[in-house]
Each structure stands twice: as structure tokens, then as C-alpha cells.
Amino acid sequence: MNSHSERHTLFTREQIESAVNRLAVEITQNYRDKNPVLIGILKGVFIFMADLVRYLDFPLEVEFVNLSSYGSGRQTSGRVKVVQGLSCPIKDRHVLVIEDIIDTGTTIAFLMDYLEKEKPASLKLCTLLDKPSRRRKPVKIDYLGFDVPDKFLVGYGLDCDEQYRNLPDICYLEE
Ligand code: 5GP
Ligand code: MG
């Protein structure tokens, strides 16, 4: 990140709120009687997860895993590391994975394989943002907020070198 990057708003907080609300309605229809485990992928998902679960008015559990595929800055390392794994058994549970953004698909493909081995009753994926133009691994998205262009996004939980997570809007950085 250098000081010449300019920041532009891609989605305002109002647009994000209405997308989160719409996703919550869809998720409620399918999970209201299932006591699902929602598994968020840290750190980027922390704000989306916090907003989403407050719209879900039924029994559920919240878990987090901490994976890392990116090093610092904007480049993917192509490798996924489990920094912190699951702390509850998910065998025979309905599991909904919550992600902030899917880019090449490397991170989520790895996590879905890892969770599938635990034999959940069902395993689905919700992501706020999808950057399909950069996909390298096939990924099935069950609940999607927005398709986004191939730009480096920050805000609403997303960082660049750990900065900008606190921005209420989703922005992109440009040289
Ligand atoms: P993938 O493994 O799909 O290539 O990358 C997924 C992860 O890379 C996301 O969970 C996120 O942490 C990070 N990532 C991908 N695209 C962006 C982006 O535009 N901005 C930020 N801040 N992180 C991104
Ligand atoms: Mg992430």
C-alpha cells in the first residue's frame, strides 16, 4: 500500500445493509428450524457476520475459523494455512460458511473440503462479495450479496495490510 492510492466507494453502507437484509431473508427461509452452525472466516468477515446474525431471529450458533491465504499486501500466496480451526464438532449439523469475498476460490475450496470431512448434515456457502473473473477453483455459492469487478476492495471488514477494516462502505483502491 503506498500513499498515492486513491479510495473510491463501490457500495455505500445503505447498499450493504439492504444486501445483508436480503441474504438474511433467504437464509431464514432455509434454516429457521435447523439450529445451524454459522462458520465465519476471520478476520475479514467479522463485520458482515455481526450484521448478518442480528437479522436472523431463530436458534443458531456462531463459530469462526482463521485461515490465511494472503500474505501482506495484495498478492495471494496460493497456499492456505489454518491459523485457528474449529472449536465445536459439526458432525450431523447444518453448517453455513460465511465469507467476506471469494476471489480465486483457493481459500474457500480448501475450507469446504476440510469441513466436508467432518460429515455435516449439510454444508452451504454464503459470501457477501464474489470476484468471479479471478476464479481458479470451482466454487458453488448458495447465498451471494454482490458480484464485484477485479479491483482490490477494502472496508466493511476487508483490509489492506490490516488497515481500512473499519470503513463503513466498501471501497476500492487505485494507484
Ligand atoms: P481466494 O482464496 O478466493 O483467492 O481469496 C480469498 C481471500 O482473499 C478473502 O477471504 C480475502 O481475505 C482475500 N481477498 C480477496 N480479494 C480481496 C480484495 O479485493 N480485498 C481484500 N481486502 N481481500 C481480498
Ligand atoms: Mg477472508
Short mmCIF file of C-alpha atoms and ligand atoms in Angstrom, two decimals:
data_model
loop_
_atom_site.label_atom_id
_atom_site.label_comp_id
_atom_site.label_asym_id
_atom_site.label_seq_id
_atom_site.Cartn_x
_atom_site.Cartn_y
_atom_site.Cartn_z
CA MET A 1 0.00 0.00 0.00
CA ASN A 2 1.52 3.33 -0.91
CA SER A 3 0.35 6.80 -0.14
CA HIS A 4 -0.58 7.50 -3.78
CA SER A 5 -3.56 5.06 -3.73
CA GLU A 6 -6.92 6.74 -4.13
CA ARG A 7 -10.04 5.39 -2.47
CA HIS A 8 -13.38 5.20 -4.28
CA THR A 9 -16.71 3.96 -2.90
CA LEU A 10 -18.10 0.84 -4.59
CA PHE A 11 -21.01 0.10 -2.24
CA THR A 12 -22.39 2.51 0.35
CA ARG A 13 -23.41 1.40 3.82
CA GLU A 14 -27.07 1.67 2.72
CA GLN A 15 -26.49 -0.66 -0.25
CA ILE A 16 -24.64 -3.10 2.00
CA GLU A 17 -27.42 -3.02 4.58
CA SER A 18 -30.08 -3.88 2.04
CA ALA A 19 -27.99 -6.75 0.64
CA VAL A 20 -27.41 -8.14 4.15
CA ASN A 21 -31.12 -7.86 4.84
CA ARG A 22 -31.99 -9.72 1.62
CA LEU A 23 -29.49 -12.52 2.43
CA ALA A 24 -30.96 -12.82 5.93
CA VAL A 25 -34.45 -13.33 4.48
CA GLU A 26 -33.16 -16.12 2.19
CA ILE A 27 -31.18 -17.77 5.00
CA THR A 28 -34.13 -17.57 7.38
CA GLN A 29 -36.37 -19.38 4.90
CA ASN A 30 -33.96 -22.32 4.75
CA TYR A 31 -32.56 -22.51 8.28
CA ARG A 32 -35.18 -21.34 10.75
CA ASP A 33 -35.84 -24.85 12.12
CA LYS A 34 -32.32 -26.28 11.72
CA ASN A 35 -30.27 -24.71 14.52
CA PRO A 36 -27.38 -24.20 12.08
CA VAL A 37 -23.73 -23.53 12.84
CA LEU A 38 -22.58 -20.40 11.02
CA ILE A 39 -18.84 -20.56 10.47
CA GLY A 40 -17.18 -17.25 9.66
CA ILE A 41 -13.73 -16.95 8.16
CA LEU A 42 -11.63 -14.42 10.05
CA LYS A 43 -10.66 -11.74 10.00
CA GLY A 44 -12.39 -10.14 7.03
CA VAL A 45 -15.87 -11.48 7.84
CA PHE A 46 -16.18 -10.02 11.33
CA ILE A 47 -18.39 -7.05 10.40
CA PHE A 48 -20.55 -8.90 7.85
CA MET A 49 -21.10 -11.77 10.32
CA ALA A 50 -22.02 -9.36 13.12
CA ASP A 51 -24.55 -7.56 10.92
CA LEU A 52 -25.98 -10.72 9.35
CA VAL A 53 -26.67 -12.64 12.57
CA ARG A 54 -28.59 -9.72 14.05
CA TYR A 55 -31.14 -10.15 11.25
CA LEU A 56 -31.50 -13.89 11.95
CA ASP A 57 -34.23 -14.36 14.53
CA PHE A 58 -34.03 -18.11 15.15
CA PRO A 59 -31.73 -20.52 17.06
CA LEU A 60 -28.21 -20.73 15.65
CA GLU A 61 -24.58 -20.99 16.72
CA VAL A 62 -21.63 -18.86 15.64
CA GLU A 63 -18.10 -20.19 15.10
CA PHE A 64 -15.01 -18.76 13.49
CA VAL A 65 -12.00 -20.23 11.77
CA ASN A 66 -8.92 -18.25 10.97
CA LEU A 67 -7.35 -19.16 7.64
CA SER A 68 -4.77 -17.27 5.77
CA SER A 69 -4.02 -17.43 2.08
CA TYR A 70 -2.81 -13.92 1.57
CA GLY A 71 0.47 -12.67 2.89
CA SER A 72 0.71 -8.97 3.45
CA GLY A 73 -0.44 -6.52 0.81
CA ARG A 74 -2.48 -7.54 -2.22
CA GLN A 75 -0.80 -10.69 -3.51
CA THR A 76 -2.11 -14.19 -2.82
CA SER A 77 0.45 -16.76 -1.77
CA GLY A 78 -1.70 -19.51 -3.34
CA ARG A 79 -1.37 -21.55 -0.14
CA VAL A 80 -3.90 -21.84 2.67
CA LYS A 81 -2.87 -22.10 6.29
CA VAL A 82 -5.22 -22.94 9.19
CA VAL A 83 -4.29 -20.40 11.83
CA GLN A 84 -7.16 -21.44 14.13
CA GLY A 85 -9.51 -24.36 13.41
CA LEU A 86 -13.00 -25.32 14.61
CA SER A 87 -13.75 -25.46 18.32
CA CYS A 88 -17.02 -27.46 18.08
CA PRO A 89 -17.98 -30.74 16.38
CA ILE A 90 -20.09 -30.24 13.25
CA LYS A 91 -20.94 -33.88 12.51
CA ASP A 92 -24.66 -34.09 11.59
CA ARG A 93 -25.06 -30.31 11.96
CA HIS A 94 -26.34 -27.92 9.31
CA VAL A 95 -23.33 -25.77 8.50
CA LEU A 96 -23.39 -22.44 6.70
CA VAL A 97 -19.98 -20.97 5.92
CA ILE A 98 -19.86 -17.17 5.87
CA GLU A 99 -17.14 -15.47 3.82
CA ASP A 100 -16.45 -11.83 3.02
CA ILE A 101 -15.08 -12.22 -0.51
CA ILE A 102 -14.27 -15.05 -2.89
CA ASP A 103 -11.52 -14.28 -5.32
CA THR A 104 -9.52 -17.17 -6.83
CA GLY A 105 -11.55 -19.64 -4.73
CA THR A 106 -8.43 -21.20 -3.19
CA THR A 107 -9.32 -20.40 0.41
CA ILE A 108 -12.95 -21.47 0.28
CA ALA A 109 -12.29 -24.64 -1.75
CA PHE A 110 -9.80 -25.70 0.90
CA LEU A 111 -12.20 -24.94 3.77
CA MET A 112 -15.20 -26.68 2.18
CA ASP A 113 -13.10 -29.86 1.68
CA TYR A 114 -11.85 -29.65 5.26
CA LEU A 115 -15.41 -29.26 6.65
CA GLU A 116 -16.93 -31.93 4.39
CA LYS A 117 -14.65 -34.49 6.03
CA GLU A 118 -16.41 -33.84 9.36
CA LYS A 119 -19.68 -35.17 7.85
CA PRO A 120 -22.06 -32.27 8.48
CA ALA A 121 -25.78 -32.84 7.72
CA SER A 122 -25.48 -30.07 5.12
CA LEU A 123 -22.80 -27.63 4.05
CA LYS A 124 -23.53 -24.40 2.22
CA LEU A 125 -21.79 -21.15 1.47
CA CYS A 126 -22.77 -17.51 1.86
CA THR A 127 -20.44 -14.75 0.67
CA LEU A 128 -21.02 -11.03 0.65
CA LEU A 129 -18.76 -10.44 -2.37
CA ASP A 130 -17.72 -12.53 -5.36
CA LYS A 131 -14.97 -11.67 -7.85
CA PRO A 132 -15.74 -14.34 -10.50
CA SER A 133 -13.27 -13.01 -13.06
CA ARG A 134 -10.33 -14.30 -11.00
CA ARG A 135 -11.61 -17.78 -10.20
CA ARG A 136 -9.10 -20.66 -10.31
CA LYS A 137 -11.05 -23.29 -8.31
CA PRO A 138 -14.74 -24.03 -8.93
CA VAL A 139 -16.92 -22.80 -6.06
CA LYS A 140 -20.68 -23.18 -5.53
CA ILE A 141 -22.12 -20.08 -3.85
CA ASP A 142 -25.53 -20.62 -2.25
CA TYR A 143 -26.12 -17.06 -0.97
CA LEU A 144 -24.46 -14.07 -2.66
CA GLY A 145 -24.50 -10.38 -1.82
CA PHE A 146 -22.77 -8.76 -4.81
CA ASP A 147 -20.66 -9.65 -7.82
CA VAL A 148 -17.69 -7.27 -7.89
CA PRO A 149 -15.15 -6.22 -10.54
CA ASP A 150 -11.49 -7.21 -10.41
CA LYS A 151 -10.40 -4.43 -8.08
CA PHE A 152 -8.75 -4.52 -4.68
CA LEU A 153 -11.51 -3.85 -2.15
CA VAL A 154 -11.27 -2.52 1.39
CA GLY A 155 -13.70 -1.55 4.13
CA TYR A 156 -16.57 -3.30 5.93
CA GLY A 157 -14.04 -5.76 7.39
CA LEU A 158 -11.73 -6.02 4.36
CA ASP A 159 -8.17 -4.81 4.83
CA CYS A 160 -5.07 -3.75 3.03
CA ASP A 161 -2.12 -4.50 5.30
CA GLU A 162 -4.57 -4.54 8.25
CA GLN A 163 -5.79 -1.00 7.56
CA TYR A 164 -9.28 0.14 6.42
CA ARG A 165 -11.32 -2.67 8.05
CA ASN A 166 -13.29 -0.02 9.94
CA LEU A 167 -14.62 1.84 6.87
CA PRO A 168 -18.44 1.57 6.83
CA ASP A 169 -18.54 1.49 3.00
CA ILE A 170 -16.88 -0.97 0.61
CA CYS A 171 -14.25 0.89 -1.40
CA TYR A 172 -11.59 0.12 -3.96
CA LEU A 173 -8.05 1.37 -4.04
CA GLU A 174 -6.48 2.65 -7.19
CA GLU A 175 -2.98 3.90 -7.90
P1 5GP B 1 -9.11 -16.52 -2.59
O1 5GP B 1 -8.52 -17.68 -1.84
O2 5GP B 1 -10.53 -16.76 -3.06
O3 5GP B 1 -8.23 -16.08 -3.71
O4 5GP B 1 -9.09 -15.29 -1.64
C1 5GP B 1 -9.98 -15.17 -0.63
C2 5GP B 1 -9.44 -14.28 0.45
O5 5GP B 1 -8.51 -13.31 -0.07
C3 5GP B 1 -10.57 -13.49 1.05
O6 5GP B 1 -11.13 -14.14 2.15
C4 5GP B 1 -9.87 -12.20 1.44
O7 5GP B 1 -9.30 -12.36 2.71
C5 5GP B 1 -8.78 -12.04 0.43
N1 5GP B 1 -9.18 -11.16 -0.68
C6 5GP B 1 -9.54 -11.49 -1.93
N2 5GP B 1 -9.84 -10.42 -2.67
C7 5GP B 1 -9.71 -9.36 -1.85
C8 5GP B 1 -9.91 -7.94 -2.01
O8 5GP B 1 -10.29 -7.40 -3.06
N3 5GP B 1 -9.65 -7.18 -0.90
C9 5GP B 1 -9.24 -7.70 0.28
N4 5GP B 1 -9.04 -6.85 1.28
N5 5GP B 1 -9.05 -9.03 0.47
C10 5GP B 1 -9.28 -9.84 -0.58
MG MG B 2 -11.17 -13.58 4.10
#
